PDB file of C-alpha atoms in Angstrom:
ATOM      1  CA  MET A   1      15.338  42.645   3.043  1.00 57.00           C
ATOM      2  CA  PRO A   2      14.248  39.628   0.986  1.00 83.00           C
ATOM      3  CA  VAL A   3      11.570  37.276   2.216  1.00 95.00           C
ATOM      4  CA  GLU A   4      12.925  34.427   4.337  1.00 97.00           C
ATOM      5  CA  ILE A   5      11.093  31.148   4.902  1.00 98.00           C
ATOM      6  CA  THR A   6      11.908  28.674   7.660  1.00 98.00           C
ATOM      7  CA  TRP A   7      10.291  25.243   7.422  1.00 98.00           C
ATOM      8  CA  TRP A   8       9.710  23.622  10.824  1.00 98.00           C
ATOM      9  CA  GLY A   9       8.059  20.478   9.437  1.00 98.00           C
ATOM     10  CA  HIS A  10       4.650  19.387   8.121  1.00 98.00           C
ATOM     11  CA  ALA A  11       2.708  22.586   7.223  1.00 98.00           C
ATOM     12  CA  THR A  12       4.466  24.702   9.856  1.00 98.00           C
ATOM     13  CA  ALA A  13       6.653  27.478   8.476  1.00 98.00           C
ATOM     14  CA  THR A  14       7.701  31.014   9.350  1.00 98.00           C
ATOM     15  CA  VAL A  15       7.522  33.610   6.588  1.00 98.00           C
ATOM     16  CA  ALA A  16       9.608  36.675   7.445  1.00 98.00           C
ATOM     17  CA  ASP A  17       8.731  39.705   5.340  1.00 97.00           C
ATOM     18  CA  SER A  18       8.709  43.473   5.916  1.00 95.00           C
ATOM     19  CA  GLY A  19      10.145  43.035   9.405  1.00 96.00           C
ATOM     20  CA  LEU A  20       7.226  40.764  10.348  1.00 98.00           C
ATOM     21  CA  ARG A  21       6.935  37.064  11.153  1.00 98.00           C
ATOM     22  CA  PHE A  22       4.010  35.029   9.853  1.00 98.00           C
ATOM     23  CA  LEU A  23       3.627  31.494  11.231  1.00 98.00           C
ATOM     24  CA  THR A  24       1.586  28.875   9.366  1.00 98.00           C
ATOM     25  CA  ASP A  25      -0.376  25.958  10.878  1.00 98.00           C
ATOM     26  CA  PRO A  26       1.826  25.528  13.983  1.00 98.00           C
ATOM     27  CA  VAL A  27       2.322  21.982  15.275  1.00 98.00           C
ATOM     28  CA  PHE A  28       5.083  21.713  17.877  1.00 98.00           C
ATOM     29  CA  VAL A  29       4.648  18.205  19.344  1.00 98.00           C
ATOM     30  CA  PRO A  30       6.417  14.845  18.883  1.00 97.00           C
ATOM     31  CA  ARG A  31       3.136  12.964  18.679  1.00 97.00           C
ATOM     32  CA  LEU A  32      -0.307  13.881  17.430  1.00 94.00           C
ATOM     33  CA  ALA A  33      -2.916  11.170  18.166  1.00 91.00           C
ATOM     34  CA  HIS A  34      -1.802   8.224  15.998  1.00 94.00           C
ATOM     35  CA  LEU A  35       0.937  10.226  14.274  1.00 96.00           C
ATOM     36  CA  ARG A  36       4.564  10.284  15.374  1.00 97.00           C
ATOM     37  CA  ARG A  37       7.162  12.801  14.294  1.00 97.00           C
ATOM     38  CA  ARG A  38       9.773  10.754  12.472  1.00 96.00           C
ATOM     39  CA  ARG A  39      12.052  13.420  11.025  1.00 95.00           C
ATOM     40  CA  GLY A  40      13.377  16.761  12.176  1.00 95.00           C
ATOM     41  CA  ALA A  41      13.905  18.118  15.660  1.00 95.00           C
ATOM     42  CA  LEU A  42      10.976  19.792  17.343  1.00 96.00           C
ATOM     43  CA  PRO A  43      10.781  23.515  16.572  1.00 96.00           C
ATOM     44  CA  PRO A  44      12.595  25.650  19.158  1.00 97.00           C
ATOM     45  CA  PRO A  45      10.653  28.039  21.389  1.00 96.00           C
ATOM     46  CA  GLU A  46      11.399  30.985  19.115  1.00 96.00           C
ATOM     47  CA  ALA A  47       9.342  29.309  16.371  1.00 97.00           C
ATOM     48  CA  ALA A  48       6.225  30.289  18.333  1.00 97.00           C
ATOM     49  CA  VAL A  49       7.114  33.992  18.121  1.00 98.00           C
ATOM     50  CA  ALA A  50       5.034  35.609  15.397  1.00 98.00           C
ATOM     51  CA  ASP A  51       3.205  38.789  14.517  1.00 98.00           C
ATOM     52  CA  ALA A  52       0.408  36.784  12.944  1.00 98.00           C
ATOM     53  CA  VAL A  53      -0.432  33.078  12.823  1.00 98.00           C
ATOM     54  CA  LEU A  54      -2.322  31.736   9.804  1.00 98.00           C
ATOM     55  CA  VAL A  55      -4.407  28.573  10.286  1.00 98.00           C
ATOM     56  CA  SER A  56      -5.646  27.022   7.065  1.00 98.00           C
ATOM     57  CA  HIS A  57      -8.349  24.642   8.334  1.00 96.00           C
ATOM     58  CA  LEU A  58      -9.671  22.823  11.362  1.00 95.00           C
ATOM     59  CA  HIS A  59      -7.995  19.411  11.010  1.00 94.00           C
ATOM     60  CA  ALA A  60      -5.953  18.626  14.124  1.00 93.00           C
ATOM     61  CA  ASP A  61      -2.636  18.496  12.238  1.00 95.00           C
ATOM     62  CA  HIS A  62      -3.203  22.121  11.165  1.00 96.00           C
ATOM     63  CA  LEU A  63      -5.226  23.661  13.990  1.00 96.00           C
ATOM     64  CA  HIS A  64      -3.510  22.133  17.029  1.00 97.00           C
ATOM     65  CA  LEU A  65      -4.763  23.720  20.214  1.00 97.00           C
ATOM     66  CA  PRO A  66      -1.815  22.779  22.508  1.00 97.00           C
ATOM     67  CA  SER A  67       0.600  24.307  19.994  1.00 98.00           C
ATOM     68  CA  LEU A  68      -1.491  27.463  19.683  1.00 98.00           C
ATOM     69  CA  ALA A  69      -1.413  27.707  23.489  1.00 97.00           C
ATOM     70  CA  ARG A  70       2.362  28.336  23.228  1.00 97.00           C
ATOM     71  CA  LEU A  71       1.829  31.608  21.389  1.00 97.00           C
ATOM     72  CA  ARG A  72       2.427  34.816  23.278  1.00 96.00           C
ATOM     73  CA  PRO A  73      -0.642  36.705  24.527  1.00 96.00           C
ATOM     74  CA  GLY A  74      -1.555  39.391  22.034  1.00 96.00           C
ATOM     75  CA  THR A  75      -0.504  37.320  19.008  1.00 97.00           C
ATOM     76  CA  ARG A  76      -2.917  37.762  16.126  1.00 98.00           C
ATOM     77  CA  LEU A  77      -4.438  34.434  15.042  1.00 98.00           C
ATOM     78  CA  LEU A  78      -6.349  34.059  11.774  1.00 98.00           C
ATOM     79  CA  VAL A  79      -8.673  31.048  11.571  1.00 98.00           C
ATOM     80  CA  PRO A  80     -11.467  29.977   9.197  1.00 97.00           C
ATOM     81  CA  ARG A  81     -14.955  31.323   9.774  1.00 95.00           C
ATOM     82  CA  GLY A  82     -16.828  29.267  12.376  1.00 93.00           C
ATOM     83  CA  ALA A  83     -13.709  27.884  14.033  1.00 94.00           C
ATOM     84  CA  GLN A  84     -14.524  29.201  17.516  1.00 93.00           C
ATOM     85  CA  ARG A  85     -18.014  27.765  17.365  1.00 90.00           C
ATOM     86  CA  ALA A  86     -16.635  24.365  16.375  1.00 89.00           C
ATOM     87  CA  LEU A  87     -13.801  24.374  18.928  1.00 91.00           C
ATOM     88  CA  PRO A  88     -14.571  25.669  22.427  1.00 90.00           C
ATOM     89  CA  GLY A  89     -10.863  25.327  23.249  1.00 93.00           C
ATOM     90  CA  LEU A  90     -10.136  28.016  20.696  1.00 94.00           C
ATOM     91  CA  ARG A  91     -12.514  30.364  22.460  1.00 92.00           C
ATOM     92  CA  ARG A  92     -10.636  29.751  25.700  1.00 94.00           C
ATOM     93  CA  LEU A  93      -7.365  30.694  23.990  1.00 95.00           C
ATOM     94  CA  ALA A  94      -8.987  33.923  22.864  1.00 93.00           C
ATOM     95  CA  GLU A  95     -10.081  34.600  26.434  1.00 93.00           C
ATOM     96  CA  GLY A  96      -6.462  33.983  27.456  1.00 92.00           C
ATOM     97  CA  GLY A  97      -5.128  36.748  25.263  1.00 95.00           C
ATOM     98  CA  LEU A  98      -4.805  35.573  21.659  1.00 97.00           C
ATOM     99  CA  ARG A  99      -6.343  38.004  19.166  1.00 97.00           C
ATOM    100  CA  VAL A 100      -8.490  35.593  17.173  1.00 97.00           C
ATOM    101  CA  THR A 101      -9.987  36.758  13.878  1.00 98.00           C
ATOM    102  CA  GLU A 102     -12.234  34.520  11.787  1.00 97.00           C
ATOM    103  CA  VAL A 103     -11.882  34.948   8.022  1.00 98.00           C
ATOM    104  CA  GLU A 104     -13.283  33.516   4.820  1.00 97.00           C
ATOM    105  CA  PRO A 105     -12.106  33.693   1.192  1.00 97.00           C
ATOM    106  CA  GLY A 106     -11.698  37.276   0.042  1.00 97.00           C
ATOM    107  CA  ASP A 107     -11.153  38.780   3.491  1.00 98.00           C
ATOM    108  CA  GLU A 108      -8.081  40.988   3.923  1.00 98.00           C
ATOM    109  CA  LEU A 109      -6.343  42.035   7.110  1.00 97.00           C
ATOM    110  CA  ALA A 110      -3.510  44.525   7.574  1.00 98.00           C
ATOM    111  CA  VAL A 111      -0.610  43.303   9.718  1.00 97.00           C
ATOM    112  CA  GLY A 112       1.971  46.047  10.112  1.00 96.00           C
ATOM    113  CA  ASP A 113       3.112  47.047   6.641  1.00 96.00           C
ATOM    114  CA  ALA A 114       1.808  43.823   5.088  1.00 97.00           C
ATOM    115  CA  VAL A 115      -1.647  42.615   4.071  1.00 98.00           C
ATOM    116  CA  VAL A 116      -2.917  39.059   4.494  1.00 98.00           C
ATOM    117  CA  ARG A 117      -5.694  37.856   2.183  1.00 98.00           C
ATOM    118  CA  ALA A 118      -7.608  34.617   2.699  1.00 98.00           C
ATOM    119  CA  VAL A 119      -8.200  32.551  -0.436  1.00 98.00           C
ATOM    120  CA  ARG A 120     -10.156  29.409  -1.194  1.00 97.00           C
ATOM    121  CA  ALA A 121      -8.705  25.915  -0.889  1.00 97.00           C
ATOM    122  CA  ALA A 122     -10.178  22.743  -2.376  1.00 95.00           C
ATOM    123  CA  HIS A 123     -10.233  20.681   0.816  1.00 93.00           C
ATOM    124  CA  ASP A 124     -12.709  19.494   3.428  1.00 86.00           C
ATOM    125  CA  GLY A 125     -12.040  21.911   6.263  1.00 78.00           C
ATOM    126  CA  ARG A 126     -14.343  20.422   8.906  1.00 76.00           C
ATOM    127  CA  ARG A 127     -13.011  19.280  12.261  1.00 77.00           C
ATOM    128  CA  LEU A 128     -12.990  15.504  12.612  1.00 67.00           C
ATOM    129  CA  PRO A 129     -15.023  13.606  13.643  1.00 60.00           C
ATOM    130  CA  TYR A 130     -17.596  15.126  11.363  1.00 54.00           C
ATOM    131  CA  GLY A 131     -20.094  17.384  13.053  1.00 58.00           C
ATOM    132  CA  PRO A 132     -22.706  19.975  12.160  1.00 56.00           C
ATOM    133  CA  HIS A 133     -20.291  22.924  12.080  1.00 60.00           C
ATOM    134  CA  ARG A 134     -18.648  23.673   8.765  1.00 78.00           C
ATOM    135  CA  SER A 135     -15.707  25.988   8.193  1.00 89.00           C
ATOM    136  CA  PRO A 136     -13.977  26.699   4.892  1.00 93.00           C
ATOM    137  CA  ALA A 137     -10.493  25.448   4.183  1.00 95.00           C
ATOM    138  CA  LEU A 138      -8.266  28.380   3.315  1.00 98.00           C
ATOM    139  CA  GLY A 139      -4.997  29.414   1.823  1.00 98.00           C
ATOM    140  CA  TYR A 140      -3.405  32.791   2.480  1.00 98.00           C
ATOM    141  CA  VAL A 141      -1.535  35.358   0.391  1.00 98.00           C
ATOM    142  CA  ILE A 142       0.904  37.552   2.351  1.00 98.00           C
ATOM    143  CA  SER A 143       1.646  40.800   0.515  1.00 97.00           C
ATOM    144  CA  GLY A 144       4.645  42.657   1.882  1.00 97.00           C
ATOM    145  CA  GLU A 145       7.903  43.203   0.054  1.00 96.00           C
ATOM    146  CA  ALA A 146       6.983  39.961  -1.724  1.00 96.00           C
ATOM    147  CA  ARG A 147       3.711  38.124  -2.317  1.00 97.00           C
ATOM    148  CA  THR A 148       3.822  34.695  -0.671  1.00 98.00           C
ATOM    149  CA  TYR A 149       1.068  32.114  -1.137  1.00 98.00           C
ATOM    150  CA  PHE A 150       0.606  29.530   1.612  1.00 98.00           C
ATOM    151  CA  ALA A 151      -1.754  26.914   0.196  1.00 98.00           C
ATOM    152  CA  GLY A 152      -2.616  25.032   3.404  1.00 96.00           C
ATOM    153  CA  ASP A 153      -4.164  21.757   2.245  1.00 95.00           C
ATOM    154  CA  THR A 154      -5.723  21.870  -1.199  1.00 97.00           C
ATOM    155  CA  GLY A 155      -6.282  19.987  -4.386  1.00 96.00           C
ATOM    156  CA  LEU A 156      -5.970  21.523  -7.833  1.00 96.00           C
ATOM    157  CA  PHE A 157      -8.986  23.561  -8.881  1.00 95.00           C
ATOM    158  CA  GLU A 158      -9.828  25.453 -12.017  1.00 93.00           C
ATOM    159  CA  GLU A 159      -9.864  28.926 -10.475  1.00 95.00           C
ATOM    160  CA  MET A 160      -6.638  28.532  -8.471  1.00 97.00           C
ATOM    161  CA  ALA A 161      -4.608  31.115 -10.381  1.00 97.00           C
ATOM    162  CA  ASP A 162      -7.469  33.641 -10.392  1.00 97.00           C
ATOM    163  CA  GLU A 163      -8.101  33.048  -6.677  1.00 96.00           C
ATOM    164  CA  VAL A 164      -4.465  33.500  -5.662  1.00 98.00           C
ATOM    165  CA  GLY A 165      -3.482  36.172  -8.153  1.00 97.00           C
ATOM    166  CA  PRO A 166       0.128  37.089  -8.890  1.00 96.00           C
ATOM    167  CA  CYS A 167       2.576  35.630  -6.378  1.00 96.00           C
ATOM    168  CA  ASP A 168       6.319  35.573  -5.989  1.00 97.00           C
ATOM    169  CA  VAL A 169       6.662  32.545  -3.699  1.00 98.00           C
ATOM    170  CA  ALA A 170       4.374  29.518  -3.361  1.00 98.00           C
ATOM    171  CA  LEU A 171       4.454  27.259  -0.284  1.00 98.00           C
ATOM    172  CA  LEU A 172       2.772  24.117  -1.589  1.00 98.00           C
ATOM    173  CA  PRO A 173       1.878  20.821   0.095  1.00 98.00           C
ATOM    174  CA  VAL A 174       3.467  17.933  -1.787  1.00 98.00           C
ATOM    175  CA  GLY A 175       2.584  14.931   0.396  1.00 97.00           C
ATOM    176  CA  GLY A 176       0.854  14.023   3.623  1.00 95.00           C
ATOM    177  CA  TRP A 177       1.100  11.982   6.791  1.00 95.00           C
ATOM    178  CA  GLY A 178       0.009   8.557   5.609  1.00 92.00           C
ATOM    179  CA  PRO A 179       0.510   5.955   2.888  1.00 91.00           C
ATOM    180  CA  PHE A 180      -2.351   7.297   0.765  1.00 89.00           C
ATOM    181  CA  LEU A 181      -3.542  10.811  -0.049  1.00 91.00           C
ATOM    182  CA  GLY A 182      -7.282  11.337  -0.132  1.00 84.00           C
ATOM    183  CA  PRO A 183      -9.120  13.867  -2.289  1.00 86.00           C
ATOM    184  CA  GLY A 184      -8.350  17.510  -1.741  1.00 91.00           C
ATOM    185  CA  HIS A 185      -4.577  17.092  -1.576  1.00 94.00           C
ATOM    186  CA  LEU A 186      -1.605  17.801  -3.806  1.00 97.00           C
ATOM    187  CA  ASN A 187       1.029  15.155  -4.366  1.00 97.00           C
ATOM    188  CA  ALA A 188       4.405  16.023  -5.865  1.00 97.00           C
ATOM    189  CA  ARG A 189       3.219  15.948  -9.469  1.00 97.00           C
ATOM    190  CA  ARG A 190      -0.008  17.857  -8.870  1.00 97.00           C
ATOM    191  CA  ALA A 191       1.909  20.454  -6.887  1.00 98.00           C
ATOM    192  CA  ALA A 192       4.196  20.915  -9.894  1.00 98.00           C
ATOM    193  CA  GLU A 193       1.101  21.295 -12.081  1.00 98.00           C
ATOM    194  CA  ALA A 194      -0.041  24.019  -9.677  1.00 98.00           C
ATOM    195  CA  LEU A 195       3.209  25.858 -10.421  1.00 98.00           C
ATOM    196  CA  VAL A 196       2.281  25.913 -14.097  1.00 97.00           C
ATOM    197  CA  ARG A 197      -0.979  27.651 -13.201  1.00 97.00           C
ATOM    198  CA  LEU A 198       0.375  30.016 -10.559  1.00 98.00           C
ATOM    199  CA  ALA A 199       3.677  30.930 -12.276  1.00 97.00           C
ATOM    200  CA  PRO A 200       5.490  32.092  -9.116  1.00 97.00           C
ATOM    201  CA  ARG A 201       9.135  33.078  -9.155  1.00 97.00           C
ATOM    202  CA  SER A 202       9.981  30.499  -6.460  1.00 97.00           C
ATOM    203  CA  ALA A 203       8.408  27.554  -4.672  1.00 98.00           C
ATOM    204  CA  VAL A 204       8.945  25.789  -1.352  1.00 98.00           C
ATOM    205  CA  PRO A 205       7.515  22.288  -0.756  1.00 98.00           C
ATOM    206  CA  VAL A 206       5.899  21.586   2.635  1.00 98.00           C
ATOM    207  CA  HIS A 207       3.526  19.050   4.238  1.00 98.00           C
ATOM    208  CA  TYR A 208       5.620  15.914   3.816  1.00 97.00           C
ATOM    209  CA  GLY A 209       8.302  13.865   5.510  1.00 97.00           C
ATOM    210  CA  THR A 210       7.497  14.783   9.119  1.00 98.00           C
ATOM    211  CA  TYR A 211       4.630  12.787  10.683  1.00 97.00           C
ATOM    212  CA  TRP A 212       3.672   9.172   9.983  1.00 96.00           C
ATOM    213  CA  PRO A 213       1.163   6.781  11.554  1.00 96.00           C
ATOM    214  CA  ILE A 214       2.546   4.643  14.366  1.00 96.00           C
ATOM    215  CA  GLY A 215       3.048   1.058  13.235  1.00 93.00           C
ATOM    216  CA  LEU A 216       2.964   1.854   9.503  1.00 92.00           C
ATOM    217  CA  ASP A 217       6.657   2.556   8.931  1.00 88.00           C
ATOM    218  CA  ALA A 218       6.909  -0.237   6.351  1.00 88.00           C
ATOM    219  CA  VAL A 219       3.721   0.657   4.442  1.00 91.00           C
ATOM    220  CA  ARG A 220       4.542   2.630   1.273  1.00 92.00           C
ATOM    221  CA  PRO A 221       7.522   4.353   2.965  1.00 93.00           C
ATOM    222  CA  HIS A 222       8.353   6.224  -0.264  1.00 93.00           C
ATOM    223  CA  GLU A 223       5.252   8.345   0.354  1.00 93.00           C
ATOM    224  CA  PHE A 224       7.040   9.628   3.466  1.00 95.00           C
ATOM    225  CA  HIS A 225      10.577   9.999   2.126  1.00 93.00           C
ATOM    226  CA  ALA A 226      10.228  10.886  -1.565  1.00 96.00           C
ATOM    227  CA  PRO A 227       7.712  13.752  -2.127  1.00 97.00           C
ATOM    228  CA  GLY A 228      10.213  16.595  -1.724  1.00 97.00           C
ATOM    229  CA  GLU A 229      12.668  15.197  -4.250  1.00 97.00           C
ATOM    230  CA  GLU A 230       9.847  14.179  -6.588  1.00 98.00           C
ATOM    231  CA  PHE A 231       8.464  17.718  -6.493  1.00 98.00           C
ATOM    232  CA  VAL A 232      11.868  19.115  -7.460  1.00 98.00           C
ATOM    233  CA  ARG A 233      12.017  16.698 -10.396  1.00 98.00           C
ATOM    234  CA  HIS A 234       8.465  17.327 -11.624  1.00 98.00           C
ATOM    235  CA  ALA A 235       8.846  21.091 -11.239  1.00 98.00           C
ATOM    236  CA  ALA A 236      12.047  21.082 -13.311  1.00 98.00           C
ATOM    237  CA  ARG A 237      10.152  19.360 -16.117  1.00 98.00           C
ATOM    238  CA  LEU A 238       6.771  21.122 -15.951  1.00 98.00           C
ATOM    239  CA  ALA A 239       7.742  24.580 -14.663  1.00 98.00           C
ATOM    240  CA  PRO A 240      11.451  25.073 -15.419  1.00 97.00           C
ATOM    241  CA  GLY A 241      11.218  28.816 -14.859  1.00 96.00           C
ATOM    242  CA  VAL A 242      10.343  28.368 -11.174  1.00 97.00           C
ATOM    243  CA  ALA A 243      13.234  28.192  -8.684  1.00 97.00           C
ATOM    244  CA  VAL A 244      12.473  25.439  -6.171  1.00 97.00           C
ATOM    245  CA  HIS A 245      13.987  25.721  -2.683  1.00 97.00           C
ATOM    246  CA  ARG A 246      13.710  22.538  -0.611  1.00 97.00           C
ATOM    247  CA  PRO A 247      14.773  23.311   2.969  1.00 97.00           C
ATOM    248  CA  ALA A 248      15.504  20.637   5.536  1.00 97.00           C
ATOM    249  CA  HIS A 249      13.587  20.711   8.809  1.00 98.00           C
ATOM    250  CA  GLY A 250      14.510  23.885  10.679  1.00 97.00           C
ATOM    251  CA  GLU A 251      16.373  25.339   7.696  1.00 98.00           C
ATOM    252  CA  SER A 252      15.774  28.832   6.319  1.00 97.00           C
ATOM    253  CA  VAL A 253      15.820  29.805   2.649  1.00 97.00           C
ATOM    254  CA  ARG A 254      15.563  33.115   0.841  1.00 96.00           C
ATOM    255  CA  PRO A 255      13.560  32.462  -2.318  1.00 93.00           C
ATOM    256  CA  GLU A 256      14.089  34.505  -5.427  1.00 81.00           C
ATOM    257  CA  THR A 257      11.390  37.163  -5.761  1.00 75.00           C
ATOM    258  CA  ALA A 258      12.814  39.701  -8.231  1.00 61.00           C
ATOM    259  CA  ARG A 259      11.615  39.279 -11.793  1.00 57.00           C
TER     260      ARG A 259
END
């Protein structure tokens, strides 16, 4: 059965491969601090059903404790090294039944017939506000019937292709949640440049067009609406051999993986 990817919005997606469900950076709420969900229905309850949940870094729009609390007891949860020390609420979720494993770049974990490998991301992974505890920002490579790279939040970096290795599908962030992207992020063009380096068979854009700061609807609105389409356009020019699948919120796609 080919890999199937369902995009729930922002960086939250389900990767179905080898009869397993991998959930990335789950955020299931209409509002997150100063951010409001402006597009796409909230994920249904079945979105929280997963064999393993992959959290890329400690920022609240990626490691969201109330959303993680919706996971079934016994669900395996991969988080960056030091996450439980930085977030006492995460320790309480572990005490409540989640199987929390801290990982750092290079670590591998078997999940059923698949293997998940943590890889480096070029992003500040600390929990805000800044504190003394540091945790790495991560991406993950899921190796089952296909090899799927979930980048989390990252900027371009020289060793990206060597770090990730061969991959069939790349889930890449192409935007953000505000009018301006800070360092350590990919916009639509830089994400297309990442395709040149990674050379996957297929790509799926994520991390755009979902949350936006309250009261800033009129400030650079194209940064909310346009990144997905811009990524398709830049990818066609820079990496024409990569098939780009741009799902709507809640939509599933089956990317091409056969070479």
